[in-house]
PDB file of C-alpha atoms in Angstrom:
ATOM      1  CA  UNK A   1       8.865  34.130 -26.404  1.00 56.00           C
ATOM      2  CA  UNK A   2      11.220  31.126 -26.511  1.00 53.00           C
ATOM      3  CA  UNK A   3      12.698  32.143 -23.138  1.00 48.00           C
ATOM      4  CA  UNK A   4       9.249  32.230 -21.576  1.00 46.00           C
ATOM      5  CA  UNK A   5       8.404  28.785 -22.927  1.00 46.00           C
ATOM      6  CA  UNK A   6      11.727  27.443 -21.646  1.00 45.00           C
ATOM      7  CA  UNK A   7      11.003  28.874 -18.198  1.00 46.00           C
ATOM      8  CA  UNK A   8       7.607  27.181 -18.098  1.00 43.00           C
ATOM      9  CA  UNK A   9       9.122  23.850 -19.128  1.00 44.00           C
ATOM     10  CA  UNK A  10      11.732  24.126 -16.367  1.00 42.00           C
ATOM     11  CA  UNK A  11       9.046  24.849 -13.750  1.00 39.00           C
ATOM     12  CA  UNK A  12       6.956  21.870 -14.855  1.00 39.00           C
ATOM     13  CA  UNK A  13      10.049  19.678 -14.829  1.00 41.00           C
ATOM     14  CA  UNK A  14      10.792  20.647 -11.246  1.00 38.00           C
ATOM     15  CA  UNK A  15       7.258  19.753 -10.211  1.00 40.00           C
ATOM     16  CA  UNK A  16       7.122  16.415 -11.996  1.00 44.00           C
ATOM     17  CA  UNK A  17      10.498  15.287 -10.663  1.00 44.00           C
ATOM     18  CA  UNK A  18       9.497  15.868  -7.029  1.00 53.00           C
ATOM     19  CA  UNK A  19      10.875  12.845  -5.124  1.00 63.00           C
ATOM     20  CA  UNK A  20       8.750  10.260  -3.336  1.00 68.00           C
ATOM     21  CA  UNK A  21       8.474  10.690   0.397  1.00 78.00           C
ATOM     22  CA  UNK A  22      10.500   8.219   2.454  1.00 82.00           C
ATOM     23  CA  UNK A  23       9.029   4.754   2.902  1.00 94.00           C
ATOM     24  CA  UNK A  24       7.036   4.138   6.081  1.00 97.00           C
ATOM     25  CA  UNK A  25       6.938   0.720   7.736  1.00 98.00           C
ATOM     26  CA  UNK A  26       3.920  -0.280   9.831  1.00 98.00           C
ATOM     27  CA  UNK A  27       4.608  -3.114  12.281  1.00 97.00           C
ATOM     28  CA  UNK A  28       1.458  -5.124  12.970  1.00 98.00           C
ATOM     29  CA  UNK A  29       3.340  -7.196  15.548  1.00 96.00           C
ATOM     30  CA  UNK A  30       4.201  -4.143  17.653  1.00 96.00           C
ATOM     31  CA  UNK A  31       2.903  -4.224  21.224  1.00 94.00           C
ATOM     32  CA  UNK A  32       0.966  -0.975  20.671  1.00 94.00           C
ATOM     33  CA  UNK A  33      -1.398  -2.862  18.347  1.00 95.00           C
ATOM     34  CA  UNK A  34      -2.798  -4.570  21.447  1.00 90.00           C
ATOM     35  CA  UNK A  35      -4.531  -1.301  22.317  1.00 91.00           C
ATOM     36  CA  UNK A  36      -6.542  -1.150  19.076  1.00 91.00           C
ATOM     37  CA  UNK A  37      -7.002  -4.741  17.848  1.00 91.00           C
ATOM     38  CA  UNK A  38      -9.862  -7.159  18.604  1.00 92.00           C
ATOM     39  CA  UNK A  39     -12.072  -5.188  16.232  1.00 95.00           C
ATOM     40  CA  UNK A  40     -13.116  -5.504  12.601  1.00 97.00           C
ATOM     41  CA  UNK A  41     -10.893  -2.560  11.632  1.00 97.00           C
ATOM     42  CA  UNK A  42      -8.558   0.077  13.028  1.00 97.00           C
ATOM     43  CA  UNK A  43      -6.541   3.031  11.747  1.00 97.00           C
ATOM     44  CA  UNK A  44      -2.770   3.490  11.733  1.00 97.00           C
ATOM     45  CA  UNK A  45      -1.352   7.007  11.493  1.00 97.00           C
ATOM     46  CA  UNK A  46       1.905   7.653   9.651  1.00 96.00           C
ATOM     47  CA  UNK A  47       3.961  10.661   8.618  1.00 94.00           C
ATOM     48  CA  UNK A  48       2.886  13.299   6.095  1.00 90.00           C
ATOM     49  CA  UNK A  49      -0.799  12.876   6.927  1.00 94.00           C
ATOM     50  CA  UNK A  50      -0.967   9.208   5.903  1.00 97.00           C
ATOM     51  CA  UNK A  51      -3.787   7.161   7.440  1.00 98.00           C
ATOM     52  CA  UNK A  52      -3.982   3.408   6.835  1.00 98.00           C
ATOM     53  CA  UNK A  53      -7.202   1.559   7.619  1.00 98.00           C
ATOM     54  CA  UNK A  54      -6.619  -2.121   8.406  1.00 98.00           C
ATOM     55  CA  UNK A  55      -9.721  -4.318   8.078  1.00 98.00           C
ATOM     56  CA  UNK A  56     -10.698  -7.980   8.401  1.00 98.00           C
ATOM     57  CA  UNK A  57     -13.085  -9.526   5.879  1.00 98.00           C
ATOM     58  CA  UNK A  58     -14.591 -11.660   8.668  1.00 96.00           C
ATOM     59  CA  UNK A  59     -14.228 -11.707  12.445  1.00 95.00           C
ATOM     60  CA  UNK A  60     -11.749  -9.476  14.259  1.00 96.00           C
ATOM     61  CA  UNK A  61      -8.145  -8.451  13.753  1.00 98.00           C
ATOM     62  CA  UNK A  62      -5.919  -9.897  16.441  1.00 96.00           C
ATOM     63  CA  UNK A  63      -2.315  -9.379  17.510  1.00 96.00           C
ATOM     64  CA  UNK A  64      -0.568 -11.760  19.909  1.00 94.00           C
ATOM     65  CA  UNK A  65       3.031 -12.103  21.034  1.00 91.00           C
ATOM     66  CA  UNK A  66       3.689 -14.528  18.178  1.00 91.00           C
ATOM     67  CA  UNK A  67       1.633 -13.359  15.193  1.00 96.00           C
ATOM     68  CA  UNK A  68      -0.942 -11.011  13.641  1.00 97.00           C
ATOM     69  CA  UNK A  69      -4.031 -12.242  11.857  1.00 97.00           C
ATOM     70  CA  UNK A  70      -7.772 -12.729  12.199  1.00 97.00           C
ATOM     71  CA  UNK A  71      -9.894 -14.276  14.929  1.00 95.00           C
ATOM     72  CA  UNK A  72     -12.828 -15.628  12.931  1.00 94.00           C
ATOM     73  CA  UNK A  73     -16.237 -16.356  14.480  1.00 88.00           C
ATOM     74  CA  UNK A  74     -17.022 -19.800  15.902  1.00 85.00           C
ATOM     75  CA  UNK A  75     -14.688 -22.061  17.837  1.00 83.00           C
ATOM     76  CA  UNK A  76     -11.487 -23.754  16.749  1.00 86.00           C
ATOM     77  CA  UNK A  77      -9.991 -20.866  14.786  1.00 91.00           C
ATOM     78  CA  UNK A  78      -6.276 -20.104  14.930  1.00 91.00           C
ATOM     79  CA  UNK A  79      -6.874 -16.659  16.375  1.00 90.00           C
ATOM     80  CA  UNK A  80      -3.702 -14.837  15.271  1.00 94.00           C
ATOM     81  CA  UNK A  81      -3.063 -16.032  11.704  1.00 97.00           C
ATOM     82  CA  UNK A  82      -4.674 -15.603   8.302  1.00 98.00           C
ATOM     83  CA  UNK A  83      -6.197 -19.031   7.654  1.00 97.00           C
ATOM     84  CA  UNK A  84      -9.396 -20.760   6.513  1.00 96.00           C
ATOM     85  CA  UNK A  85     -10.498 -22.825   9.509  1.00 94.00           C
ATOM     86  CA  UNK A  86     -13.818 -20.970   9.824  1.00 94.00           C
ATOM     87  CA  UNK A  87     -13.901 -19.324   6.400  1.00 94.00           C
ATOM     88  CA  UNK A  88     -11.268 -17.849   4.100  1.00 97.00           C
ATOM     89  CA  UNK A  89      -9.658 -14.903   5.882  1.00 98.00           C
ATOM     90  CA  UNK A  90      -8.203 -11.741   4.366  1.00 98.00           C
ATOM     91  CA  UNK A  91      -6.713  -8.507   5.688  1.00 99.00           C
ATOM     92  CA  UNK A  92      -7.445  -5.374   3.651  1.00 99.00           C
ATOM     93  CA  UNK A  93      -5.438  -2.135   3.698  1.00 99.00           C
ATOM     94  CA  UNK A  94      -6.836   1.164   2.416  1.00 99.00           C
ATOM     95  CA  UNK A  95      -5.051   4.521   2.279  1.00 98.00           C
ATOM     96  CA  UNK A  96      -6.078   8.183   2.319  1.00 98.00           C
ATOM     97  CA  UNK A  97      -3.197   9.076  -0.012  1.00 97.00           C
ATOM     98  CA  UNK A  98      -1.809   7.706  -3.263  1.00 97.00           C
ATOM     99  CA  UNK A  99       0.998   5.302  -2.299  1.00 98.00           C
ATOM    100  CA  UNK A 100       3.486   2.813  -3.657  1.00 98.00           C
ATOM    101  CA  UNK A 101       3.264  -0.513  -1.830  1.00 99.00           C
ATOM    102  CA  UNK A 102       6.952  -1.272  -1.364  1.00 98.00           C
ATOM    103  CA  UNK A 103       7.244  -4.364   0.809  1.00 98.00           C
ATOM    104  CA  UNK A 104       5.545  -6.907   3.018  1.00 98.00           C
ATOM    105  CA  UNK A 105       6.806  -9.384   5.620  1.00 98.00           C
ATOM    106  CA  UNK A 106       5.086 -12.659   6.481  1.00 98.00           C
ATOM    107  CA  UNK A 107       6.009 -15.220   9.127  1.00 96.00           C
ATOM    108  CA  UNK A 108       4.831 -18.771   9.829  1.00 95.00           C
ATOM    109  CA  UNK A 109       4.665 -18.892   6.030  1.00 96.00           C
ATOM    110  CA  UNK A 110       5.919 -22.425   5.595  1.00 93.00           C
ATOM    111  CA  UNK A 111       7.235 -24.052   2.403  1.00 92.00           C
ATOM    112  CA  UNK A 112       7.424 -27.710   1.520  1.00 84.00           C
ATOM    113  CA  UNK A 113       8.839 -30.009   2.816  1.00 83.00           C
ATOM    114  CA  UNK A 114       8.726 -28.193   6.157  1.00 81.00           C
ATOM    115  CA  UNK A 115       4.930 -28.417   5.956  1.00 81.00           C
ATOM    116  CA  UNK A 116       2.779 -31.194   4.541  1.00 84.00           C
ATOM    117  CA  UNK A 117       0.840 -28.537   2.632  1.00 89.00           C
ATOM    118  CA  UNK A 118       2.794 -25.475   1.531  1.00 94.00           C
ATOM    119  CA  UNK A 119       1.420 -22.109   2.672  1.00 96.00           C
ATOM    120  CA  UNK A 120       0.254 -19.883  -0.177  1.00 97.00           C
ATOM    121  CA  UNK A 121      -1.033 -16.316   0.162  1.00 98.00           C
ATOM    122  CA  UNK A 122      -2.737 -14.209  -2.474  1.00 98.00           C
ATOM    123  CA  UNK A 123      -1.683 -10.543  -2.534  1.00 99.00           C
ATOM    124  CA  UNK A 124      -3.691  -8.062  -4.604  1.00 99.00           C
ATOM    125  CA  UNK A 125      -2.131  -4.590  -4.888  1.00 99.00           C
ATOM    126  CA  UNK A 126      -4.480  -1.903  -6.191  1.00 98.00           C
ATOM    127  CA  UNK A 127      -5.838  -2.736  -9.639  1.00 98.00           C
ATOM    128  CA  UNK A 128      -3.028  -5.148 -10.535  1.00 98.00           C
ATOM    129  CA  UNK A 129      -3.413  -8.938 -10.875  1.00 98.00           C
ATOM    130  CA  UNK A 130      -3.080 -11.031  -7.723  1.00 98.00           C
ATOM    131  CA  UNK A 131       0.414 -12.351  -6.996  1.00 98.00           C
ATOM    132  CA  UNK A 132       1.335 -15.387  -4.912  1.00 98.00           C
ATOM    133  CA  UNK A 133       4.567 -14.911  -2.916  1.00 96.00           C
ATOM    134  CA  UNK A 134       6.577 -18.123  -2.747  1.00 94.00           C
ATOM    135  CA  UNK A 135       7.274 -19.363   0.781  1.00 93.00           C
ATOM    136  CA  UNK A 136      11.017 -19.791   1.356  1.00 91.00           C
ATOM    137  CA  UNK A 137      11.802 -19.510   5.059  1.00 86.00           C
ATOM    138  CA  UNK A 138       9.476 -20.979   7.722  1.00 79.00           C
ATOM    139  CA  UNK A 139      10.497 -18.207  10.136  1.00 85.00           C
ATOM    140  CA  UNK A 140      10.276 -14.881   8.255  1.00 93.00           C
ATOM    141  CA  UNK A 141       9.721 -14.075   4.575  1.00 96.00           C
ATOM    142  CA  UNK A 142      10.191 -10.464   3.360  1.00 96.00           C
ATOM    143  CA  UNK A 143       9.019  -9.485  -0.131  1.00 98.00           C
ATOM    144  CA  UNK A 144       9.738  -6.262  -2.039  1.00 97.00           C
ATOM    145  CA  UNK A 145       7.870  -4.721  -4.993  1.00 98.00           C
ATOM    146  CA  UNK A 146       9.302  -2.281  -7.524  1.00 96.00           C
ATOM    147  CA  UNK A 147       6.582  -2.432 -10.194  1.00 96.00           C
ATOM    148  CA  UNK A 148       2.810  -2.964 -10.356  1.00 98.00           C
ATOM    149  CA  UNK A 149       2.617  -1.530  -6.835  1.00 98.00           C
ATOM    150  CA  UNK A 150       0.719   1.771  -7.215  1.00 98.00           C
ATOM    151  CA  UNK A 151      -2.346   2.095  -4.981  1.00 98.00           C
ATOM    152  CA  UNK A 152      -4.672   5.026  -5.633  1.00 98.00           C
ATOM    153  CA  UNK A 153      -7.013   6.551  -3.082  1.00 97.00           C
ATOM    154  CA  UNK A 154     -10.106   4.343  -3.086  1.00 91.00           C
ATOM    155  CA  UNK A 155      -8.179   1.203  -4.030  1.00 97.00           C
ATOM    156  CA  UNK A 156      -6.834  -1.338  -1.548  1.00 98.00           C
ATOM    157  CA  UNK A 157      -4.224  -3.982  -0.823  1.00 99.00           C
ATOM    158  CA  UNK A 158      -5.636  -7.383   0.132  1.00 99.00           C
ATOM    159  CA  UNK A 159      -3.708 -10.281   1.677  1.00 99.00           C
ATOM    160  CA  UNK A 160      -5.725 -13.510   1.588  1.00 99.00           C
ATOM    161  CA  UNK A 161      -5.269 -17.147   2.559  1.00 98.00           C
ATOM    162  CA  UNK A 162      -5.081 -19.496  -0.436  1.00 98.00           C
ATOM    163  CA  UNK A 163      -3.571 -22.722   0.894  1.00 96.00           C
ATOM    164  CA  UNK A 164      -1.897 -24.200   3.962  1.00 95.00           C
ATOM    165  CA  UNK A 165      -2.179 -23.885   7.719  1.00 93.00           C
ATOM    166  CA  UNK A 166      -2.136 -20.100   7.864  1.00 96.00           C
ATOM    167  CA  UNK A 167       0.445 -17.358   8.309  1.00 97.00           C
ATOM    168  CA  UNK A 168       1.143 -14.101  10.132  1.00 97.00           C
ATOM    169  CA  UNK A 169       1.027 -10.646   8.523  1.00 98.00           C
ATOM    170  CA  UNK A 170       3.988  -8.994  10.282  1.00 98.00           C
ATOM    171  CA  UNK A 171       4.519  -5.628   8.590  1.00 98.00           C
ATOM    172  CA  UNK A 172       4.312  -3.610   5.385  1.00 99.00           C
ATOM    173  CA  UNK A 173       6.072  -0.585   3.887  1.00 98.00           C
ATOM    174  CA  UNK A 174       4.583   2.127   1.671  1.00 98.00           C
ATOM    175  CA  UNK A 175       5.823   5.372   0.114  1.00 98.00           C
ATOM    176  CA  UNK A 176       3.448   8.327  -0.137  1.00 97.00           C
ATOM    177  CA  UNK A 177       3.259   9.980  -3.548  1.00 95.00           C
ATOM    178  CA  UNK A 178       3.463  13.769  -3.044  1.00 91.00           C
ATOM    179  CA  UNK A 179       0.465  15.928  -3.871  1.00 81.00           C
ATOM    180  CA  UNK A 180       0.816  18.220  -6.914  1.00 74.00           C
ATOM    181  CA  UNK A 181       2.966  21.131  -5.769  1.00 55.00           C
ATOM    182  CA  UNK A 182       2.502  24.845  -6.153  1.00 39.00           C
ATOM    183  CA  UNK A 183       5.182  24.672  -8.828  1.00 40.00           C
ATOM    184  CA  UNK A 184       2.984  22.388 -10.900  1.00 50.00           C
ATOM    185  CA  UNK A 185       0.069  24.800 -10.625  1.00 44.00           C
ATOM    186  CA  UNK A 186       2.318  27.684 -11.599  1.00 45.00           C
ATOM    187  CA  UNK A 187       3.573  25.675 -14.542  1.00 49.00           C
ATOM    188  CA  UNK A 188       0.062  24.967 -15.789  1.00 48.00           C
ATOM    189  CA  UNK A 189      -0.825  28.643 -15.392  1.00 49.00           C
ATOM    190  CA  UNK A 190       2.322  29.599 -17.281  1.00 49.00           C
ATOM    191  CA  UNK A 191       1.400  27.369 -20.211  1.00 47.00           C
ATOM    192  CA  UNK A 192      -2.024  28.978 -20.389  1.00 48.00           C
ATOM    193  CA  UNK A 193      -0.427  32.441 -20.296  1.00 45.00           C
ATOM    194  CA  UNK A 194       1.972  31.567 -23.107  1.00 48.00           C
ATOM    195  CA  UNK A 195      -0.894  30.237 -25.210  1.00 51.00           C
ATOM    196  CA  UNK A 196      -2.923  33.397 -24.626  1.00 48.00           C
ATOM    197  CA  UNK A 197       0.024  35.660 -25.530  1.00 51.00           C
ATOM    198  CA  UNK A 198       0.768  33.670 -28.688  1.00 50.00           C
ATOM    199  CA  UNK A 199      -2.843  33.876 -29.905  1.00 53.00           C
ATOM    200  CA  UNK A 200      -2.972  37.609 -29.138  1.00 53.00           C
ATOM    201  CA  UNK A 201       0.238  38.240 -31.074  1.00 53.00           C
ATOM    202  CA  UNK A 202      -1.128  36.361 -34.088  1.00 52.00           C
ATOM    203  CA  UNK A 203      -4.286  38.486 -34.068  1.00 54.00           C
ATOM    204  CA  UNK A 204      -2.216  41.684 -33.948  1.00 55.00           C
ATOM    205  CA  UNK A 205      -0.064  40.558 -36.895  1.00 50.00           C
ATOM    206  CA  UNK A 206      -3.154  39.652 -38.897  1.00 55.00           C
TER     207      UNK A 206
END
């Protein structure tokens, strides 16, 4: 009996400790984006069946040689940054798999005193509180996340303008969380079998 229980525990342990799949970086500045931008949303296809839907809250997504952002309706908008010239702009990411949102890179994200008004972005990851990455380098600012970065299917990641002249959303990295494996299902079945055998033995003894 104890050996059977131990075997079930080992199987469950193997399933639970299944490693995350390797991080995938999606480059929104890549030239291939030119073929699918200038729309309110488009899909990016990654490894292991991952599909990322990129959407604009207003206007159209737009990639140029220098930046990636939103081309909002009306005239005068900075067509390739996330700004607020014709309304507060935001880019939303949704995923068809559970993921960890590992990193993001912004550019044209200018701190004081390089800019009269410091650029500030609001980043909301899944159900966690919004964070505000601090601008450091006017050229490129990478940010990494090791906690509060789980995004379930049906949740989203939103990058929104808060203050400043606007910035470019260059790329992001996510890690897919593996689906429950066959080992996990076997482990659950094994627990049920042990419970059934234990109850049956008790009835026989009684």
